[in-house]
Coordinates of C-alpha atoms and ligand atoms in Angstrom, one line a residue:
M1 CA 19.2 -30.0 -32.9
R2 CA 17.5 -32.1 -29.5
R3 CA 14.0 -30.2 -29.2
Y4 CA 13.7 -29.1 -25.5
S5 CA 10.9 -28.4 -22.7
S6 CA 10.3 -26.3 -20.2
V7 CA 9.6 -28.4 -16.9
P8 CA 6.4 -26.5 -15.5
F9 CA 6.1 -23.8 -12.9
S10 CA 4.6 -25.9 -11.1
D11 CA 7.2 -28.7 -10.8
V12 CA 10.1 -26.4 -9.4
A13 CA 10.0 -25.7 -6.7
I14 CA 11.7 -21.6 -5.7
T15 CA 14.0 -21.6 -2.9
G16 CA 16.4 -18.5 -3.0
A17 CA 16.4 -15.0 -2.0
F18 CA 15.0 -13.0 -5.3
W19 CA 13.0 -14.8 -6.4
S20 CA 10.8 -16.5 -3.4
E21 CA 10.3 -12.0 -2.6
R22 CA 8.9 -11.5 -5.3
L23 CA 6.8 -14.8 -5.7
E24 CA 5.9 -13.6 -2.7
V25 CA 5.2 -10.5 -2.9
V26 CA 3.3 -11.1 -5.8
L27 CA 1.1 -13.7 -4.0
T28 CA 0.3 -11.5 -1.1
R29 CA 0.0 -8.5 -2.4
T30 CA -0.2 -8.0 -6.6
I31 CA -2.7 -10.8 -7.8
P32 CA -5.2 -9.1 -5.2
S33 CA -4.9 -5.6 -5.2
Q34 CA -5.2 -6.5 -8.7
H35 CA -8.6 -7.7 -7.7
K36 CA -9.6 -4.9 -6.7
Q37 CA -9.1 -3.3 -8.6
L38 CA -11.4 -4.6 -11.7
E39 CA -13.7 -4.4 -9.4
K40 CA -13.2 -0.9 -8.8
F41 CA -12.8 -0.3 -12.5
N42 CA -15.9 -1.3 -13.8
M43 CA -14.0 -4.3 -15.4
L44 CA -15.9 -7.2 -13.6
R45 CA -19.1 -5.9 -13.5
S46 CA -18.9 -5.7 -17.9
L47 CA -19.1 -9.9 -17.4
K48 CA -22.6 -9.6 -16.2
L49 CA -23.3 -7.6 -19.7
P50 CA -25.7 -4.9 -17.1
K51 CA -28.2 -3.4 -18.5
P52 CA -28.9 -0.8 -18.8
V53 CA -25.7 -0.5 -20.9
P54 CA -23.7 1.8 -18.3
P55 CA -21.9 4.5 -20.4
T56 CA -17.8 2.9 -20.4
T57 CA -16.0 3.9 -17.8
I58 CA -12.4 4.7 -20.0
P59 CA -13.8 7.6 -22.1
P60 CA -13.4 6.9 -26.5
Q61 CA -10.8 7.6 -27.7
A62 CA -10.5 10.5 -30.8
T63 CA -11.1 7.0 -32.8
G64 CA -14.1 6.6 -31.2
F65 CA -12.3 3.2 -29.2
T66 CA -11.9 2.7 -25.9
T67 CA -9.3 0.2 -24.1
E68 CA -12.8 -1.4 -22.4
I69 CA -13.1 -3.0 -25.7
F70 CA -10.6 -5.8 -24.5
W71 CA -11.4 -5.9 -20.6
D72 CA -11.9 -9.6 -20.9
S73 CA -8.2 -10.1 -21.5
D74 CA -7.0 -8.0 -18.9
I75 CA -9.7 -9.7 -16.5
G76 CA -8.1 -13.5 -18.7
K77 CA -3.9 -12.3 -17.9
W78 CA -5.7 -11.6 -13.8
V79 CA -7.4 -15.6 -13.4
E80 CA -4.3 -17.1 -15.1
A81 CA -1.9 -14.8 -12.6
A82 CA -3.7 -15.7 -9.8
A83 CA -4.3 -19.3 -10.7
Y84 CA -0.2 -19.6 -10.8
A85 CA -0.5 -17.8 -7.5
L86 CA -2.8 -21.1 -6.5
S87 CA -0.4 -23.6 -7.7
H88 CA 2.1 -22.5 -4.9
R89 CA -0.2 -22.5 -3.1
R90 CA -4.0 -23.0 -2.7
D91 CA -6.9 -20.6 -1.1
A92 CA -10.3 -20.2 -1.1
G93 CA -11.2 -16.9 -1.5
V94 CA -8.5 -16.4 -4.7
E95 CA -10.8 -19.2 -5.7
G96 CA -13.8 -18.0 -4.6
Q97 CA -13.6 -14.7 -7.0
I98 CA -12.3 -16.8 -10.2
E99 CA -15.4 -18.8 -9.7
S100 CA -17.3 -16.2 -9.6
I101 CA -15.4 -15.3 -13.0
V102 CA -16.8 -17.9 -14.5
D103 CA -20.1 -17.8 -12.8
D104 CA -20.6 -15.0 -15.0
L105 CA -18.6 -15.8 -18.4
E106 CA -21.2 -19.3 -17.9
K107 CA -24.2 -16.8 -18.2
A108 CA -22.8 -14.0 -20.5
Q109 CA -21.5 -16.5 -23.2
A110 CA -24.4 -16.8 -26.0
P111 CA -26.5 -19.7 -27.1
D112 CA -23.3 -20.3 -30.5
G113 CA -21.2 -20.2 -28.0
Y114 CA -19.9 -16.7 -29.1
L115 CA -18.5 -15.0 -25.4
N116 CA -16.7 -11.5 -25.8
C117 CA -18.5 -9.0 -23.4
W118 CA -18.0 -5.9 -25.2
Y119 CA -19.9 -7.0 -28.4
L120 CA -22.2 -9.8 -26.7
E121 CA -23.5 -6.2 -24.0
R122 CA -22.7 -3.4 -26.3
E123 CA -23.2 -3.8 -29.9
P124 CA -24.2 -7.9 -31.1
E125 CA -24.5 -7.1 -34.2
N126 CA -21.1 -6.0 -35.0
R127 CA -19.3 -9.5 -34.3
W128 CA -16.1 -9.9 -36.4
T129 CA -16.3 -7.1 -38.1
N130 CA -13.8 -4.9 -37.2
L131 CA -10.7 -8.2 -36.2
R132 CA -8.0 -5.2 -37.0
D133 CA -8.9 -3.6 -34.1
N134 CA -11.0 -4.8 -31.7
H135 CA -9.2 -7.3 -30.3
E136 CA -11.8 -10.4 -30.3
L137 CA -10.1 -12.8 -30.5
Y138 CA -6.8 -11.8 -28.7
N139 CA -9.4 -11.7 -25.5
A140 CA -10.4 -15.3 -26.3
G141 CA -6.8 -15.8 -26.5
H142 CA -6.1 -14.6 -22.7
L143 CA -9.9 -16.2 -21.6
L144 CA -7.9 -19.4 -22.8
E145 CA -5.0 -18.2 -21.3
G146 CA -6.3 -18.7 -18.0
A147 CA -8.9 -21.7 -18.1
V148 CA -6.3 -23.9 -19.2
A149 CA -4.2 -22.4 -16.6
Y150 CA -7.0 -22.7 -14.0
L151 CA -7.4 -26.4 -14.6
R152 CA -3.8 -26.8 -14.0
A153 CA -3.9 -25.1 -10.9
T154 CA -7.0 -26.6 -9.4
G155 CA -8.2 -29.4 -11.7
R156 CA -11.4 -27.7 -12.2
D157 CA -12.3 -27.4 -16.1
R158 CA -15.6 -25.6 -15.8
M159 CA -13.6 -22.6 -17.6
L160 CA -11.7 -24.7 -19.8
R161 CA -15.5 -25.9 -20.9
V162 CA -16.4 -22.5 -21.5
M163 CA -14.1 -21.4 -23.0
E164 CA -14.1 -24.7 -25.5
R165 CA -17.7 -23.8 -26.5
Y166 CA -16.3 -20.2 -27.7
I167 CA -13.3 -21.6 -29.2
D168 CA -15.3 -24.0 -31.4
H169 CA -17.4 -21.3 -32.2
I170 CA -14.7 -19.5 -33.2
A171 CA -13.4 -21.8 -35.1
T172 CA -16.2 -22.4 -37.5
V173 CA -16.5 -19.0 -38.5
F174 CA -12.6 -18.7 -39.4
G175 CA -11.0 -20.8 -42.0
R176 CA -10.4 -21.8 -45.7
G177 CA -13.5 -23.4 -45.6
P178 CA -17.2 -22.9 -47.9
G179 CA -18.7 -19.5 -45.7
Q180 CA -15.1 -19.4 -43.9
K181 CA -13.9 -16.2 -42.6
R182 CA -10.2 -16.2 -43.9
G183 CA -9.5 -13.3 -41.0
Y184 CA -7.7 -13.4 -38.0
C185 CA -6.7 -11.0 -35.2
G186 CA -5.3 -7.5 -35.4
H187 CA -3.8 -8.6 -32.3
Q188 CA -2.1 -12.2 -31.8
E189 CA -2.4 -13.9 -28.8
I190 CA -4.4 -16.6 -29.2
E191 CA -2.1 -18.8 -31.6
L192 CA -0.2 -19.2 -28.1
A193 CA -3.3 -19.9 -26.2
L194 CA -4.3 -22.6 -28.2
V195 CA -1.3 -23.9 -28.0
K196 CA -1.6 -24.6 -25.0
A197 CA -4.7 -25.1 -24.5
F198 CA -4.1 -27.9 -27.1
H199 CA -1.5 -29.4 -25.0
A200 CA -3.5 -29.1 -21.5
T201 CA -6.5 -31.0 -23.9
G202 CA -4.5 -33.1 -26.8
Q203 CA -7.1 -32.0 -29.0
R204 CA -5.7 -31.3 -32.4
K205 CA -7.9 -28.9 -33.5
Y206 CA -6.7 -26.7 -31.2
L207 CA -3.1 -26.8 -32.6
D208 CA -4.9 -26.3 -36.3
L209 CA -6.6 -23.5 -35.8
A210 CA -3.4 -21.5 -34.8
T211 CA -1.5 -23.1 -37.2
Y212 CA -4.4 -21.9 -39.5
F213 CA -4.7 -17.7 -38.1
I214 CA -0.4 -17.8 -38.4
D215 CA -0.5 -18.9 -41.7
E216 CA -3.5 -16.9 -43.1
R217 CA -1.9 -14.1 -41.7
G218 CA -0.5 -11.6 -44.3
A219 CA -1.7 -13.3 -47.3
Q220 CA -3.1 -11.1 -50.2
P221 CA -6.5 -9.9 -50.7
H222 CA -5.5 -8.5 -46.9
Y223 CA -8.4 -9.9 -44.9
F224 CA -8.4 -6.4 -42.9
D225 CA -8.7 -4.6 -45.8
L226 CA -11.6 -6.3 -47.3
E227 CA -13.2 -6.0 -43.6
A228 CA -12.5 -2.0 -44.0
Q229 CA -14.7 -1.9 -47.4
A230 CA -17.5 -3.6 -45.9
R231 CA -18.0 -1.2 -43.5
G232 CA -17.7 1.2 -45.3
E233 CA -14.3 3.0 -44.9
A234 CA -11.3 3.4 -47.3
P235 CA -8.9 0.5 -46.2
G236 CA -5.5 2.4 -46.1
K237 CA -7.1 4.8 -43.3
F238 CA -6.4 4.0 -40.2
H239 CA -5.6 5.2 -36.9
Q240 CA -1.6 3.6 -37.8
G241 CA -1.8 3.3 -41.6
T242 CA 0.4 0.3 -42.2
H243 CA -0.1 -3.4 -41.3
E244 CA 2.8 -3.7 -40.6
Y245 CA 1.9 -2.5 -36.9
S246 CA -0.3 -5.3 -36.8
Q247 CA 2.9 -8.4 -38.4
S248 CA 0.2 -9.1 -41.1
H249 CA 2.0 -6.8 -44.0
L250 CA 3.7 -10.0 -45.6
P251 CA 3.2 -13.2 -44.6
V252 CA 4.9 -14.7 -41.9
R253 CA 7.6 -16.9 -43.0
Q254 CA 8.6 -13.8 -45.8
Q255 CA 9.0 -11.4 -42.5
T256 CA 12.3 -10.3 -41.9
K257 CA 12.1 -7.0 -40.1
V258 CA 10.9 -7.1 -36.9
V259 CA 8.4 -4.4 -37.3
G260 CA 4.9 -2.5 -35.8
H261 CA 3.4 -2.8 -32.4
A262 CA 6.0 -4.8 -30.1
V263 CA 3.6 -6.6 -28.0
R264 CA 1.9 -7.6 -30.6
A265 CA 5.1 -8.6 -32.7
M266 CA 6.6 -11.1 -29.5
Y267 CA 3.4 -12.5 -29.2
M268 CA 3.6 -14.0 -32.8
Y269 CA 7.0 -14.8 -32.6
S270 CA 6.8 -16.5 -29.6
A271 CA 3.1 -19.0 -31.3
M272 CA 5.2 -19.2 -34.8
A273 CA 8.1 -21.2 -32.4
D274 CA 5.6 -23.0 -30.4
L275 CA 4.1 -24.0 -33.9
A276 CA 7.7 -24.5 -35.2
A277 CA 8.1 -27.4 -32.6
E278 CA 4.5 -28.8 -32.7
H279 CA 5.1 -29.4 -36.8
G280 CA 8.9 -29.5 -36.7
D281 CA 8.5 -26.7 -39.7
D282 CA 11.6 -25.4 -40.5
S283 CA 10.4 -22.4 -42.1
L284 CA 8.9 -21.0 -39.5
K285 CA 12.2 -21.5 -37.2
R286 CA 14.1 -20.3 -39.5
A287 CA 12.0 -17.1 -40.0
C288 CA 12.4 -16.4 -36.5
E289 CA 15.5 -16.7 -36.1
V290 CA 16.1 -14.1 -39.1
L291 CA 13.8 -11.7 -37.0
W292 CA 15.9 -12.8 -33.9
Q293 CA 18.9 -11.4 -35.3
D294 CA 17.0 -8.8 -36.4
V295 CA 15.2 -7.6 -33.4
T296 CA 18.6 -7.8 -30.9
R297 CA 21.4 -6.1 -33.6
T298 CA 19.3 -2.9 -34.2
R299 CA 15.9 -2.7 -32.5
M300 CA 16.4 -3.7 -28.7
Y301 CA 17.7 -1.5 -25.7
V302 CA 20.2 -2.3 -23.3
T303 CA 17.5 -2.9 -20.3
G304 CA 16.3 -6.0 -22.9
G305 CA 13.3 -3.0 -22.9
F306 CA 11.5 -3.3 -26.5
G307 CA 9.2 -0.7 -29.0
P308 CA 10.7 2.9 -29.1
S309 CA 7.5 4.7 -29.9
A310 CA 4.9 5.5 -27.8
R311 CA 2.9 6.2 -31.6
N312 CA 2.9 2.3 -32.6
E313 CA 3.8 1.3 -29.7
G314 CA 6.2 -0.5 -31.0
F315 CA 9.4 -0.5 -33.4
T316 CA 10.6 2.3 -35.6
Q317 CA 13.8 2.4 -37.7
D318 CA 17.3 0.1 -37.0
Y319 CA 19.1 2.2 -33.5
D320 CA 16.5 4.4 -33.3
L321 CA 16.7 3.7 -29.4
P322 CA 16.1 7.2 -27.7
N323 CA 15.9 7.3 -23.5
D324 CA 14.0 9.6 -22.2
T325 CA 11.0 8.6 -25.0
A326 CA 11.6 5.2 -24.7
Y327 CA 8.3 2.9 -24.3
A328 CA 10.1 -0.1 -24.1
E329 CA 6.8 -1.3 -22.8
T330 CA 6.5 -3.9 -20.6
C331 CA 3.9 -6.8 -21.3
A332 CA 6.6 -6.4 -24.2
S333 CA 9.1 -7.7 -22.2
V334 CA 7.0 -9.8 -20.7
A335 CA 6.3 -11.3 -24.3
M336 CA 10.0 -11.6 -25.5
V337 CA 10.9 -14.1 -22.3
F338 CA 7.9 -16.5 -23.9
W339 CA 9.2 -15.9 -26.7
A340 CA 13.3 -16.9 -26.1
A341 CA 12.0 -19.7 -24.1
R342 CA 10.1 -20.6 -26.8
M343 CA 13.1 -20.2 -29.0
L344 CA 15.7 -22.2 -26.4
N345 CA 13.3 -25.0 -26.3
L346 CA 13.9 -25.6 -30.3
D347 CA 17.8 -24.8 -30.1
L348 CA 19.9 -24.5 -26.6
D349 CA 21.4 -22.0 -27.6
G350 CA 22.6 -19.2 -25.0
Q351 CA 21.5 -16.7 -26.7
Y352 CA 17.9 -17.2 -25.9
A353 CA 18.5 -18.0 -22.5
D354 CA 20.9 -14.3 -22.4
L355 CA 18.1 -12.7 -23.5
L356 CA 15.6 -14.5 -21.7
E357 CA 17.2 -13.2 -18.9
L358 CA 18.1 -9.7 -19.4
A359 CA 14.3 -8.8 -20.8
L360 CA 13.3 -11.0 -17.1
Y361 CA 16.0 -9.2 -14.9
N362 CA 15.5 -5.9 -15.8
N363 CA 12.7 -4.2 -18.3
A364 CA 10.7 -6.6 -17.1
L365 CA 10.3 -6.9 -13.5
A366 CA 11.0 -2.8 -13.5
G367 CA 7.1 -3.2 -13.9
L368 CA 6.1 -4.0 -10.4
S369 CA 7.0 -1.9 -7.6
K370 CA 9.0 -3.4 -4.6
D371 CA 5.3 -3.9 -2.9
G372 CA 3.8 -5.2 -6.0
E373 CA 1.1 -2.9 -6.0
T374 CA 1.7 -0.2 -8.4
Y375 CA 3.5 -0.5 -12.0
F376 CA 5.6 1.1 -15.0
Y377 CA 3.9 0.6 -18.3
D378 CA 6.2 2.2 -20.3
N379 CA 10.1 1.7 -19.6
K380 CA 12.8 5.2 -19.4
L381 CA 15.8 4.8 -19.7
D382 CA 16.4 8.5 -18.4
S383 CA 14.2 9.9 -16.4
D384 CA 13.7 13.9 -15.4
G385 CA 11.8 12.6 -12.0
S386 CA 8.3 13.1 -14.0
H387 CA 8.1 9.5 -15.1
R388 CA 6.4 7.6 -11.5
R389 CA 4.7 5.0 -11.0
W390 CA 1.0 4.8 -11.4
E391 CA -1.6 2.3 -9.2
W392 CA -3.8 1.4 -12.3
H393 CA -3.8 2.6 -15.9
P394 CA -6.7 3.4 -18.6
C395 CA -4.7 0.2 -19.4
P396 CA -3.9 -2.4 -17.6
C397 CA -2.6 -5.1 -19.6
C398 CA 1.2 -4.4 -18.1
T399 CA -0.1 -5.5 -14.5
M400 CA -0.8 -9.2 -15.0
N401 CA 1.4 -9.3 -17.4
V402 CA 4.0 -8.8 -15.3
A403 CA 2.5 -10.8 -12.1
R404 CA 1.4 -14.2 -14.2
L405 CA 5.0 -14.0 -15.7
V406 CA 6.9 -13.5 -12.1
A407 CA 4.3 -16.1 -11.1
S408 CA 5.7 -18.5 -13.4
V409 CA 9.3 -17.7 -12.9
G410 CA 9.9 -21.5 -11.5
G411 CA 9.2 -22.2 -15.8
Y412 CA 11.7 -20.4 -17.1
V413 CA 14.5 -22.5 -15.2
F414 CA 15.0 -26.2 -16.8
G415 CA 14.7 -27.4 -19.8
L416 CA 14.5 -31.3 -20.5
A417 CA 15.2 -33.9 -23.3
G418 CA 15.0 -37.6 -22.9
D419 CA 18.8 -37.9 -21.3
E420 CA 19.5 -33.5 -21.3
V421 CA 18.7 -31.6 -18.5
A422 CA 19.9 -28.2 -18.9
L423 CA 19.6 -25.2 -16.2
H424 CA 19.2 -21.8 -17.8
L425 CA 18.5 -19.4 -14.7
Y426 CA 20.3 -19.7 -11.4
G427 CA 18.8 -17.9 -8.2
G428 CA 18.2 -21.0 -6.3
A429 CA 15.3 -23.6 -7.4
S430 CA 15.2 -27.3 -7.4
A431 CA 12.7 -29.9 -8.9
R432 CA 12.5 -33.7 -9.5
L433 CA 12.7 -34.5 -12.8
A434 CA 12.3 -37.8 -15.3
V435 CA 15.8 -37.8 -17.0
A436 CA 17.1 -40.7 -18.5
G437 CA 14.7 -43.1 -17.2
T438 CA 15.3 -42.4 -13.9
A439 CA 13.8 -39.7 -11.1
V440 CA 16.9 -36.8 -10.7
Q441 CA 16.5 -33.9 -7.6
I442 CA 18.6 -30.8 -9.2
T443 CA 18.7 -28.3 -6.3
E444 CA 20.7 -25.1 -7.5
T445 CA 21.4 -23.5 -4.7
S446 CA 23.4 -19.8 -5.2
A447 CA 22.6 -15.8 -3.8
Y448 CA 22.1 -15.0 -7.8
P449 CA 21.6 -12.4 -9.0
W450 CA 24.0 -10.7 -6.0
D451 CA 27.1 -13.4 -6.5
G452 CA 27.6 -15.4 -9.0
A453 CA 28.8 -18.7 -6.5
I454 CA 26.4 -22.4 -7.9
R455 CA 26.2 -24.9 -6.4
V456 CA 24.2 -27.6 -8.2
T457 CA 23.1 -31.2 -6.6
V458 CA 22.7 -34.1 -8.6
D459 CA 20.8 -36.8 -6.9
P460 CA 20.0 -39.4 -9.5
E461 CA 17.6 -42.6 -8.2
T462 CA 19.1 -44.9 -9.1
P463 CA 22.9 -44.3 -10.6
A464 CA 22.4 -42.6 -14.4
E465 CA 23.8 -41.7 -17.7
F466 CA 23.6 -38.0 -18.7
T467 CA 23.8 -34.7 -20.0
L468 CA 23.7 -31.7 -17.7
S469 CA 23.6 -28.6 -19.1
L470 CA 24.3 -24.7 -16.9
R471 CA 24.2 -21.6 -18.7
I472 CA 27.9 -20.0 -18.9
P473 CA 26.2 -16.4 -19.4
S474 CA 28.3 -14.3 -22.4
W475 CA 28.1 -11.5 -19.5
C476 CA 30.2 -14.0 -17.9
H477 CA 34.3 -13.9 -19.2
D478 CA 35.5 -16.5 -17.0
A479 CA 33.1 -19.0 -15.9
T480 CA 35.4 -21.9 -13.3
L481 CA 33.8 -25.0 -12.5
A482 CA 34.3 -28.2 -10.1
I483 CA 32.6 -31.7 -9.6
N484 CA 32.9 -33.2 -6.8
G485 CA 35.1 -30.8 -5.7
T486 CA 38.2 -32.3 -8.3
P487 CA 38.4 -28.6 -10.7
T488 CA 36.8 -29.1 -14.3
A489 CA 37.8 -27.2 -17.8
V490 CA 34.5 -24.9 -19.0
Q491 CA 34.5 -25.9 -22.4
T492 CA 31.0 -24.3 -23.4
E493 CA 29.1 -25.0 -26.2
R494 CA 26.9 -22.5 -27.3
G495 CA 26.8 -21.3 -24.4
Y496 CA 25.9 -24.1 -22.0
A497 CA 29.2 -26.6 -20.3
R498 CA 27.5 -29.7 -21.1
L499 CA 28.7 -32.2 -18.2
R500 CA 28.1 -35.8 -20.1
R501 CA 28.7 -38.8 -17.5
Q502 CA 26.9 -40.7 -15.0
W503 CA 25.4 -39.1 -11.8
Q504 CA 25.6 -40.8 -8.3
A505 CA 23.1 -39.7 -5.6
G506 CA 24.7 -36.2 -3.5
D507 CA 27.0 -35.0 -6.8
V508 CA 27.8 -31.5 -6.7
V509 CA 28.7 -29.1 -9.0
T510 CA 30.1 -25.6 -8.5
L511 CA 29.7 -23.4 -10.5
T512 CA 31.8 -20.0 -10.1
L513 CA 30.3 -17.1 -12.1
P514 CA 31.8 -14.2 -11.8
M515 CA 30.5 -10.4 -11.5
A516 CA 32.3 -8.1 -12.2
A517 CA 30.5 -4.3 -12.7
E518 CA 31.5 -4.0 -16.2
R519 CA 30.7 -0.5 -18.6
L520 CA 27.9 -1.8 -21.9
Y521 CA 28.7 0.8 -25.1
A522 CA 26.2 0.7 -27.9
H523 CA 26.5 0.6 -31.6
P524 CA 27.2 4.3 -32.8
D525 CA 24.3 5.0 -34.0
V526 CA 22.5 4.8 -31.5
K527 CA 22.5 8.1 -31.4
A528 CA 21.4 9.0 -27.6
D529 CA 23.8 6.7 -26.3
V530 CA 26.8 8.2 -28.0
G531 CA 29.4 9.3 -25.7
R532 CA 27.9 7.2 -22.8
V533 CA 28.0 4.1 -21.3
A534 CA 25.7 2.1 -19.7
L535 CA 26.7 -0.4 -16.0
R536 CA 26.6 -3.6 -15.6
R537 CA 26.9 -6.6 -13.4
G538 CA 26.2 -9.9 -13.9
P539 CA 22.4 -9.9 -15.6
L540 CA 21.7 -6.6 -13.6
V541 CA 21.9 -3.3 -16.3
Y542 CA 22.7 -0.2 -13.4
C543 CA 20.7 2.9 -13.7
L544 CA 22.1 6.4 -11.9
E545 CA 19.3 7.6 -9.0
A546 CA 19.3 11.4 -8.5
L547 CA 18.8 10.9 -4.4
D548 CA 22.1 8.8 -4.5
Q549 CA 24.8 11.1 -6.3
P550 CA 26.4 13.8 -4.6
A551 CA 24.9 16.3 -7.6
P552 CA 22.1 16.5 -10.3
L553 CA 22.7 13.2 -12.7
H554 CA 23.2 15.9 -15.5
R555 CA 26.1 16.9 -14.5
I556 CA 27.9 14.2 -13.8
R557 CA 29.6 12.5 -16.0
L558 CA 31.8 9.1 -15.4
P559 CA 35.1 8.6 -17.2
R560 CA 36.4 5.8 -18.5
G561 CA 39.2 5.2 -16.9
A562 CA 37.4 5.0 -13.7
A563 CA 37.5 2.2 -11.8
L564 CA 33.9 0.3 -10.4
T565 CA 33.5 -2.0 -7.5
S566 CA 30.7 -3.2 -5.9
R567 CA 29.1 -4.3 -2.5
F568 CA 25.9 -5.5 -1.3
R569 CA 24.1 -2.7 0.6
A570 CA 21.5 -4.6 3.3
D571 CA 20.2 -1.5 4.2
L572 CA 19.1 -0.4 0.9
L573 CA 16.0 -1.1 -0.8
G574 CA 15.9 -4.4 1.0
G575 CA 19.5 -5.7 0.2
V576 CA 20.9 -4.9 -3.1
A577 CA 24.6 -5.4 -4.6
V578 CA 25.5 -1.4 -5.9
V579 CA 28.0 -0.9 -8.0
E580 CA 30.1 2.7 -7.0
G581 CA 33.1 4.6 -8.6
V582 CA 34.5 7.6 -9.0
G583 CA 33.0 9.9 -11.2
R584 CA 33.1 13.5 -12.0
A585 CA 30.4 16.6 -11.4
T586 CA 30.6 19.9 -12.9
A587 CA 30.4 23.1 -10.5
D588 CA 28.2 25.9 -11.8
Q589 CA 31.1 27.9 -9.8
G590 CA 31.5 31.5 -11.2
F591 CA 27.8 30.9 -12.7
A592 CA 25.8 32.7 -10.5
E593 CA 25.5 36.0 -12.0
T594 CA 25.9 34.9 -15.6
L595 CA 24.6 31.9 -18.3
Y596 CA 27.5 32.0 -20.2
R597 CA 30.8 32.8 -20.0
T598 CA 34.1 31.7 -22.2
E599 CA 36.1 30.2 -19.7
P600 CA 35.0 26.1 -19.6
P601 CA 33.1 25.2 -15.9
T602 CA 35.2 23.6 -13.4
E603 CA 34.8 19.8 -12.1
S604 CA 35.7 17.9 -9.3
D605 CA 35.0 13.9 -8.1
A606 CA 31.9 12.7 -7.4
P607 CA 31.4 9.4 -5.9
L608 CA 28.5 7.7 -7.6
T609 CA 25.9 5.0 -6.7
A610 CA 24.5 3.2 -9.7
V611 CA 21.7 0.9 -7.9
P612 CA 19.6 -2.3 -10.7
Y613 CA 17.6 -0.5 -12.9
Y614 CA 14.5 -2.9 -12.0
I615 CA 14.1 -1.5 -8.9
W616 CA 14.9 2.4 -9.7
C617 CA 11.4 4.5 -9.0
N618 CA 11.1 2.7 -5.1
R619 CA 11.6 5.8 -3.4
G620 CA 9.5 8.0 -5.1
P621 CA 9.6 9.7 -7.9
N622 CA 13.6 10.6 -8.8
P623 CA 15.7 11.7 -11.5
M624 CA 17.1 8.7 -13.1
Q625 CA 19.5 7.4 -15.9
V626 CA 21.1 4.0 -17.5
W627 CA 23.4 5.8 -20.5
L628 CA 25.6 7.9 -18.3
R629 CA 28.1 10.7 -20.1
E630 CA 31.4 9.3 -20.2
Ligands
FUB701 O1 -3.8 -3.9 -27.1 C1 -4.3 -4.6 -26.0 C2 -2.9 -4.2 -25.1 O2 -2.5 -3.3 -24.7 C3 -1.7 -4.1 -26.0 O3 -0.4 -5.3 -26.0 C4 -0.3 -3.2 -25.3 O4 1.1 -3.0 -26.1 C5 -1.6 -2.1 -24.8 O5 -2.1 -1.3 -25.9
ZN702 ZN1 1.2 -3.6 -21.6

């Protein structure tokens, strides 16, 4: 199978209304407001290693842990998101803000290259003593990703130089050589950052270090146990009590179940897929495929959310997918997009693009409000109205994660492999690509995700033979296709219609993906969803918000036979397609003076309006349900 590579978002123009609007909001509101929050909550001040050392802003938990320990990562992620914004539109103000962060990092860096502001400020003697919990390498990873993004956006390499000194230091500390620690981070992240640094610089040592971290993970004797003993602690006695939490319970190639903390898992699988591609390592690819099957068959929300439990911010048992207590952290779905994109490059298979799209349009996007300034961390699928978006969080990881995803969404649209170009996502995008030795302008126009009428124009500089692979989403059952107006049978090969021909300037492919509103049912072992139905239209999962319904949500059901229709409502939430149907609502008639009675309550017709899940809770807190009683 051919390996694909993604076309970087900076080479892709987003032209469609849906993503243009989200992108504009992120550029003009999210990124500036996040910088204000970083200032307001003393996060930027921490880079200055203030003396005397100020009290922590985020009070430590009972274990003594405070999320301040990974503030460097939040700042790194903000730099990354802001750099992506600069790739769309240069902005001297934002560049000044990043430069000032780089000044602080440069000043904070220790002579040997070490750079972790928490440790440098508060406990310099304890560096590298608790990799299991304290995120040192995770912080380095996010700062490194920020540095790479800033270099790519502006050509400025000062932050990357700082980070290279730090990574060189890290490479002396960790490894299998004499005197080195055989450690790795409790929170995976640095691995995929190192692969990005390798791509940006061509320096093989970064790839080698990423490979070491992945290969060493889960080796015995267990590094985190040895480290705990060295701290005078009993190895098994820690907040989570199992190395499954950090997916270090087994060497990665032996892992077959998706377990533990969901974001850590997804970042690790992303890095495994990266390394599978870089080394042509089929054992890593196979491990990714097995884990993919596990998560998609047993441990995933219908909204593309992952990790049901707040206790470990992660996975529990198969089919344990509660709705009202769903954790489904925004970061985990963002990270799933990363993993899915890498799997898609390893193997052009629509199952990866389907999940990329599901996680992107639903659970991940729900994390950001319409105005771009408030957020969800956990993404419930059933709310009594108490779940609400917040402006900032003691652990603001999701805010910058969703910002960097939206700001780089163009990077998920196209894949390239020699004389093949694949179109993974629709919604209006254009790029000039080198295909089969020719420059080809590919322009896709559509009102996706509201409408599935897609037009792709193909303009090679000179006529050229190549394959254009158009994704046929698995939610679409009757796609039709025409080339220059001539209907062409849709023959899909693993989720893609592969069109090989001699392409000429002005060729037009029209693809129609009918988007009927439809019902989804869960595996009967998902207890929370028994007797319930969810609604989907195209790539979007829908929900009922109480304020659109004629009766309280708990009294409503949607019978199996009720017809579903959809229409675009320009007047609602800035313009969304709604799904409508006539459900049934239970009446309280006859219960005025009694709590219980022998006669069942009556029901009457109730016109229901469902809105896309990603946009819920933008009209104030309000009860919501994804899974409706049938
Ligand atoms: O631990 C760093 C980040 O904060 C994780 O990825 C999130 O789950 C949150 O715990
Ligand atoms: Zn998060």
